[in-house]
């Protein structure tokens, strides 16, 4: 697409996602084995769906998965700062090891809201795996346990991420020109 400039190529994303899956496998091997609790991976719709699909195939442990829908931006490029749950997972996460998988963290408002929501259900553990983090240096109220890439303060699209619902199908991460 000629209105998008490639920032992170398909190959670079694939390598990093594989490494994240391997790291999660290593970290959860003991947890998942004793006591025998499966991991529950929860992908945040819609943006994380491509990353989520690739990531889970690199986690070599028993797991179940679900999705949560949260909207905070609507179709605007600026945050409205009021996240709402648009799709609730049906999985009971109480006493489970939960990994929330999200596409990008900017202000952290979306994740802060989601973590509070999930923590109230008393999971055995709750970790965050994020593909992209914007604007490093800005303090975040949430702890990102697994991070794909740090990027500059740009609006990015592709690999699941959209601008007004477009560009999710691009295999790379790019910026609008
Ligand atoms: P935060 O609440 O400010 O951290 O924003 C995070 C949410 O906004 C994510 O769930 C994304 O869906 C969306 N978002 C933030 N930055 C971008 C971007 O550059 N491209 C596409 N979506 C973005
Ligand atoms: Mg989104």
mmCIF file of C-alpha atoms and ligand atoms in Angstrom:
data_model
loop_
_atom_site.group_PDB
_atom_site.id
_atom_site.type_symbol
_atom_site.label_atom_id
_atom_site.label_comp_id
_atom_site.label_asym_id
_atom_site.label_seq_id
_atom_site.Cartn_x
_atom_site.Cartn_y
_atom_site.Cartn_z
ATOM 1 C CA UNK A 1 0.000 0.000 0.000
ATOM 2 C CA UNK A 2 1.532 3.273 -1.052
ATOM 3 C CA UNK A 3 0.152 5.339 1.838
ATOM 4 C CA UNK A 4 1.997 3.203 4.413
ATOM 5 C CA UNK A 5 5.741 3.148 5.102
ATOM 6 C CA UNK A 6 7.134 -0.071 6.595
ATOM 7 C CA UNK A 7 8.476 0.393 10.131
ATOM 8 C CA UNK A 8 8.836 -3.223 11.273
ATOM 9 C CA UNK A 9 8.975 -5.901 8.600
ATOM 10 C CA UNK A 10 7.138 -9.204 8.568
ATOM 11 C CA UNK A 11 10.411 -11.095 9.113
ATOM 12 C CA UNK A 12 11.494 -8.965 12.076
ATOM 13 C CA UNK A 13 8.048 -9.325 13.693
ATOM 14 C CA UNK A 14 8.072 -13.124 13.204
ATOM 15 C CA UNK A 15 11.484 -13.472 14.869
ATOM 16 C CA UNK A 16 10.499 -11.346 17.860
ATOM 17 C CA UNK A 17 7.113 -13.060 18.343
ATOM 18 C CA UNK A 18 8.827 -16.462 18.309
ATOM 19 C CA UNK A 19 11.265 -15.251 20.989
ATOM 20 C CA UNK A 20 8.391 -13.965 23.144
ATOM 21 C CA UNK A 21 6.598 -17.315 22.877
ATOM 22 C CA UNK A 22 9.774 -19.140 23.850
ATOM 23 C CA UNK A 23 10.292 -16.832 26.827
ATOM 24 C CA UNK A 24 6.713 -17.389 28.018
ATOM 25 C CA UNK A 25 7.135 -21.167 27.598
ATOM 26 C CA UNK A 26 10.284 -21.064 29.741
ATOM 27 C CA UNK A 27 8.740 -18.839 32.430
ATOM 28 C CA UNK A 28 5.505 -20.836 32.735
ATOM 29 C CA UNK A 29 6.905 -24.374 32.460
ATOM 30 C CA UNK A 30 7.069 -24.748 36.249
ATOM 31 C CA UNK A 31 3.852 -22.844 36.925
ATOM 32 C CA UNK A 32 1.829 -24.818 34.420
ATOM 33 C CA UNK A 33 3.200 -28.124 35.713
ATOM 34 C CA UNK A 34 2.751 -27.749 39.464
ATOM 35 C CA UNK A 35 0.093 -27.250 40.423
ATOM 36 C CA UNK A 36 -1.464 -28.349 37.141
ATOM 37 C CA UNK A 37 -3.163 -25.162 36.115
ATOM 38 C CA UNK A 38 -3.458 -24.324 32.473
ATOM 39 C CA UNK A 39 -2.531 -20.898 31.200
ATOM 40 C CA UNK A 40 -5.361 -18.737 29.945
ATOM 41 C CA UNK A 41 -4.286 -16.379 27.167
ATOM 42 C CA UNK A 42 -6.680 -13.489 26.612
ATOM 43 C CA UNK A 43 -6.332 -11.494 23.417
ATOM 44 C CA UNK A 44 -7.596 -7.937 23.320
ATOM 45 C CA UNK A 45 -9.888 -7.359 20.326
ATOM 46 C CA UNK A 46 -9.530 -6.351 17.738
ATOM 47 C CA UNK A 47 -5.991 -5.043 17.395
ATOM 48 C CA UNK A 48 -4.141 -7.945 19.041
ATOM 49 C CA UNK A 49 -5.746 -10.746 17.028
ATOM 50 C CA UNK A 50 -2.907 -11.255 14.531
ATOM 51 C CA UNK A 51 -0.167 -11.026 17.178
ATOM 52 C CA UNK A 52 -2.201 -13.322 19.440
ATOM 53 C CA UNK A 53 -2.622 -15.980 16.735
ATOM 54 C CA UNK A 54 1.107 -15.991 16.013
ATOM 55 C CA UNK A 55 2.200 -15.828 19.661
ATOM 56 C CA UNK A 56 0.133 -18.749 20.982
ATOM 57 C CA UNK A 57 1.653 -21.021 18.332
ATOM 58 C CA UNK A 58 5.047 -20.411 19.926
ATOM 59 C CA UNK A 59 3.881 -21.231 23.472
ATOM 60 C CA UNK A 60 4.613 -24.917 23.921
ATOM 61 C CA UNK A 61 2.445 -25.525 26.998
ATOM 62 C CA UNK A 62 -1.159 -26.506 27.662
ATOM 63 C CA UNK A 63 -3.308 -23.431 27.330
ATOM 64 C CA UNK A 64 -6.808 -22.214 26.750
ATOM 65 C CA UNK A 65 -7.680 -18.931 25.145
ATOM 66 C CA UNK A 66 -10.322 -16.300 25.084
ATOM 67 C CA UNK A 67 -10.867 -12.745 23.925
ATOM 68 C CA UNK A 68 -11.878 -9.488 25.505
ATOM 69 C CA UNK A 69 -13.182 -6.552 23.552
ATOM 70 C CA UNK A 70 -12.356 -3.074 24.754
ATOM 71 C CA UNK A 71 -12.885 0.160 22.997
ATOM 72 C CA UNK A 72 -11.249 3.382 24.004
ATOM 73 C CA UNK A 73 -10.491 5.154 20.745
ATOM 74 C CA UNK A 74 -13.607 4.666 18.678
ATOM 75 C CA UNK A 75 -12.716 5.702 15.179
ATOM 76 C CA UNK A 76 -10.638 8.646 16.305
ATOM 77 C CA UNK A 77 -6.868 8.750 16.269
ATOM 78 C CA UNK A 78 -6.898 10.386 19.709
ATOM 79 C CA UNK A 79 -7.840 8.584 22.924
ATOM 80 C CA UNK A 80 -11.249 9.399 24.371
ATOM 81 C CA UNK A 81 -9.776 8.122 27.670
ATOM 82 C CA UNK A 82 -12.909 6.154 28.574
ATOM 83 C CA UNK A 83 -12.475 2.426 27.899
ATOM 84 C CA UNK A 84 -15.520 0.185 27.909
ATOM 85 C CA UNK A 85 -15.820 -3.618 27.627
ATOM 86 C CA UNK A 86 -17.445 -4.429 24.296
ATOM 87 C CA UNK A 87 -16.987 -8.223 24.484
ATOM 88 C CA UNK A 88 -16.617 -10.179 27.734
ATOM 89 C CA UNK A 89 -14.627 -13.461 27.828
ATOM 90 C CA UNK A 90 -16.660 -16.507 28.870
ATOM 91 C CA UNK A 91 -13.678 -18.209 30.586
ATOM 92 C CA UNK A 92 -13.601 -18.185 34.385
ATOM 93 C CA UNK A 93 -10.126 -16.885 35.243
ATOM 94 C CA UNK A 94 -10.356 -17.265 39.025
ATOM 95 C CA UNK A 95 -7.321 -19.219 40.228
ATOM 96 C CA UNK A 96 -5.893 -19.454 36.676
ATOM 97 C CA UNK A 97 -2.613 -18.132 35.279
ATOM 98 C CA UNK A 98 -3.693 -15.371 32.936
ATOM 99 C CA UNK A 99 -1.683 -13.675 30.195
ATOM 100 C CA UNK A 100 -3.327 -10.647 28.624
ATOM 101 C CA UNK A 101 -2.116 -10.079 25.069
ATOM 102 C CA UNK A 102 -2.489 -6.577 23.638
ATOM 103 C CA UNK A 103 -1.286 -4.865 20.491
ATOM 104 C CA UNK A 104 0.023 -1.549 21.755
ATOM 105 C CA UNK A 105 0.324 0.524 24.897
ATOM 106 C CA UNK A 106 0.355 4.282 24.627
ATOM 107 C CA UNK A 107 -1.049 6.099 27.662
ATOM 108 C CA UNK A 108 -1.766 2.790 29.424
ATOM 109 C CA UNK A 109 -5.372 3.786 30.106
ATOM 110 C CA UNK A 110 -6.796 0.781 28.250
ATOM 111 C CA UNK A 111 -4.567 -1.726 30.046
ATOM 112 C CA UNK A 112 -4.988 -0.150 33.446
ATOM 113 C CA UNK A 113 -8.734 -0.504 33.037
ATOM 114 C CA UNK A 114 -8.457 -4.103 31.802
ATOM 115 C CA UNK A 115 -6.060 -5.213 34.534
ATOM 116 C CA UNK A 116 -8.333 -3.812 37.229
ATOM 117 C CA UNK A 117 -11.243 -5.640 35.627
ATOM 118 C CA UNK A 118 -9.377 -8.986 35.550
ATOM 119 C CA UNK A 119 -7.722 -8.644 38.968
ATOM 120 C CA UNK A 120 -11.175 -8.387 40.545
ATOM 121 C CA UNK A 121 -11.751 -11.985 39.392
ATOM 122 C CA UNK A 122 -8.746 -13.180 41.432
ATOM 123 C CA UNK A 123 -6.571 -15.027 38.929
ATOM 124 C CA UNK A 124 -3.624 -17.077 40.305
ATOM 125 C CA UNK A 125 -1.369 -14.716 38.349
ATOM 126 C CA UNK A 126 -1.845 -11.992 35.772
ATOM 127 C CA UNK A 127 0.787 -10.956 33.244
ATOM 128 C CA UNK A 128 0.864 -8.655 30.265
ATOM 129 C CA UNK A 129 2.315 -9.367 26.852
ATOM 130 C CA UNK A 130 2.351 -6.342 24.544
ATOM 131 C CA UNK A 131 3.603 -6.141 20.991
ATOM 132 C CA UNK A 132 4.385 -2.417 20.903
ATOM 133 C CA UNK A 133 5.092 0.269 23.430
ATOM 134 C CA UNK A 134 4.995 3.904 22.426
ATOM 135 C CA UNK A 135 6.838 6.822 23.911
ATOM 136 C CA UNK A 136 9.237 5.151 26.275
ATOM 137 C CA UNK A 137 10.121 7.482 29.108
ATOM 138 C CA UNK A 138 6.501 8.309 29.849
ATOM 139 C CA UNK A 139 5.667 6.627 33.168
ATOM 140 C CA UNK A 140 3.202 3.760 32.866
ATOM 141 C CA UNK A 141 0.962 2.641 35.702
ATOM 142 C CA UNK A 142 0.949 -0.923 34.417
ATOM 143 C CA UNK A 143 3.870 -3.351 34.371
ATOM 144 C CA UNK A 144 4.541 -4.827 30.953
ATOM 145 C CA UNK A 145 5.969 -8.325 31.508
ATOM 146 C CA UNK A 146 6.650 -9.183 27.866
ATOM 147 C CA UNK A 147 7.287 -6.540 25.216
ATOM 148 C CA UNK A 148 7.841 -6.928 21.479
ATOM 149 C CA UNK A 149 9.146 -3.546 20.389
ATOM 150 C CA UNK A 150 9.521 0.010 21.612
ATOM 151 C CA UNK A 151 8.533 2.614 19.033
ATOM 152 C CA UNK A 152 8.478 6.403 18.718
ATOM 153 C CA UNK A 153 5.311 8.349 19.307
ATOM 154 C CA UNK A 154 3.775 7.582 15.897
ATOM 155 C CA UNK A 155 0.406 6.278 14.856
ATOM 156 C CA UNK A 156 1.070 2.800 13.490
ATOM 157 C CA UNK A 157 -1.043 0.368 11.483
ATOM 158 C CA UNK A 158 -0.847 -3.196 10.213
ATOM 159 C CA UNK A 159 -0.393 -6.643 11.764
ATOM 160 C CA UNK A 160 -3.831 -6.258 13.361
ATOM 161 C CA UNK A 161 -3.621 -2.541 14.137
ATOM 162 C CA UNK A 162 -6.005 -0.176 12.438
ATOM 163 C CA UNK A 163 -6.691 3.406 11.548
ATOM 164 C CA UNK A 164 -10.488 3.763 11.433
ATOM 165 C CA UNK A 165 -10.716 -0.062 10.973
ATOM 166 C CA UNK A 166 -8.442 -0.146 7.906
ATOM 167 C CA UNK A 167 -4.986 -1.696 7.414
ATOM 168 C CA UNK A 168 -5.386 -4.593 9.897
ATOM 169 C CA UNK A 169 -4.497 -7.044 7.114
ATOM 170 C CA UNK A 170 -1.023 -5.663 6.399
ATOM 171 C CA UNK A 171 1.599 -8.304 7.305
ATOM 172 C CA UNK A 172 4.010 -5.636 8.609
ATOM 173 C CA UNK A 173 3.796 -2.663 10.980
ATOM 174 C CA UNK A 174 3.898 0.657 9.235
ATOM 175 C CA UNK A 175 3.177 4.329 9.601
ATOM 176 C CA UNK A 176 0.711 6.314 7.562
ATOM 177 C CA UNK A 177 2.344 8.775 5.218
HETATM 178 P P1 LIG B 1 -3.786 3.588 25.501
HETATM 179 O O1 LIG B 1 -5.041 3.334 26.271
HETATM 180 O O2 LIG B 1 -3.519 5.076 25.319
HETATM 181 O O3 LIG B 1 -2.581 2.889 26.056
HETATM 182 O O4 LIG B 1 -4.052 3.096 24.016
HETATM 183 C C1 LIG B 1 -4.037 1.777 23.687
HETATM 184 C C2 LIG B 1 -5.115 1.410 22.689
HETATM 185 O O5 LIG B 1 -5.239 2.366 21.655
HETATM 186 C C3 LIG B 1 -4.740 0.087 22.048
HETATM 187 O O6 LIG B 1 -5.660 -0.868 22.469
HETATM 188 C C4 LIG B 1 -4.813 0.337 20.572
HETATM 189 O O7 LIG B 1 -5.902 -0.393 20.047
HETATM 190 C C5 LIG B 1 -5.051 1.810 20.377
HETATM 191 N N1 LIG B 1 -3.861 2.462 19.775
HETATM 192 C C6 LIG B 1 -2.946 3.239 20.405
HETATM 193 N N2 LIG B 1 -1.999 3.655 19.568
HETATM 194 C C7 LIG B 1 -2.309 3.132 18.368
HETATM 195 C C8 LIG B 1 -1.658 3.189 17.076
HETATM 196 O O8 LIG B 1 -0.603 3.807 16.856
HETATM 197 N N3 LIG B 1 -2.263 2.495 16.078
HETATM 198 C C9 LIG B 1 -3.427 1.785 16.255
HETATM 199 N N4 LIG B 1 -4.038 1.699 17.443
HETATM 200 C C10 LIG B 1 -3.493 2.372 18.493
HETATM 201 MG MG1 LIG B 2 -7.459 -1.037 19.061
#
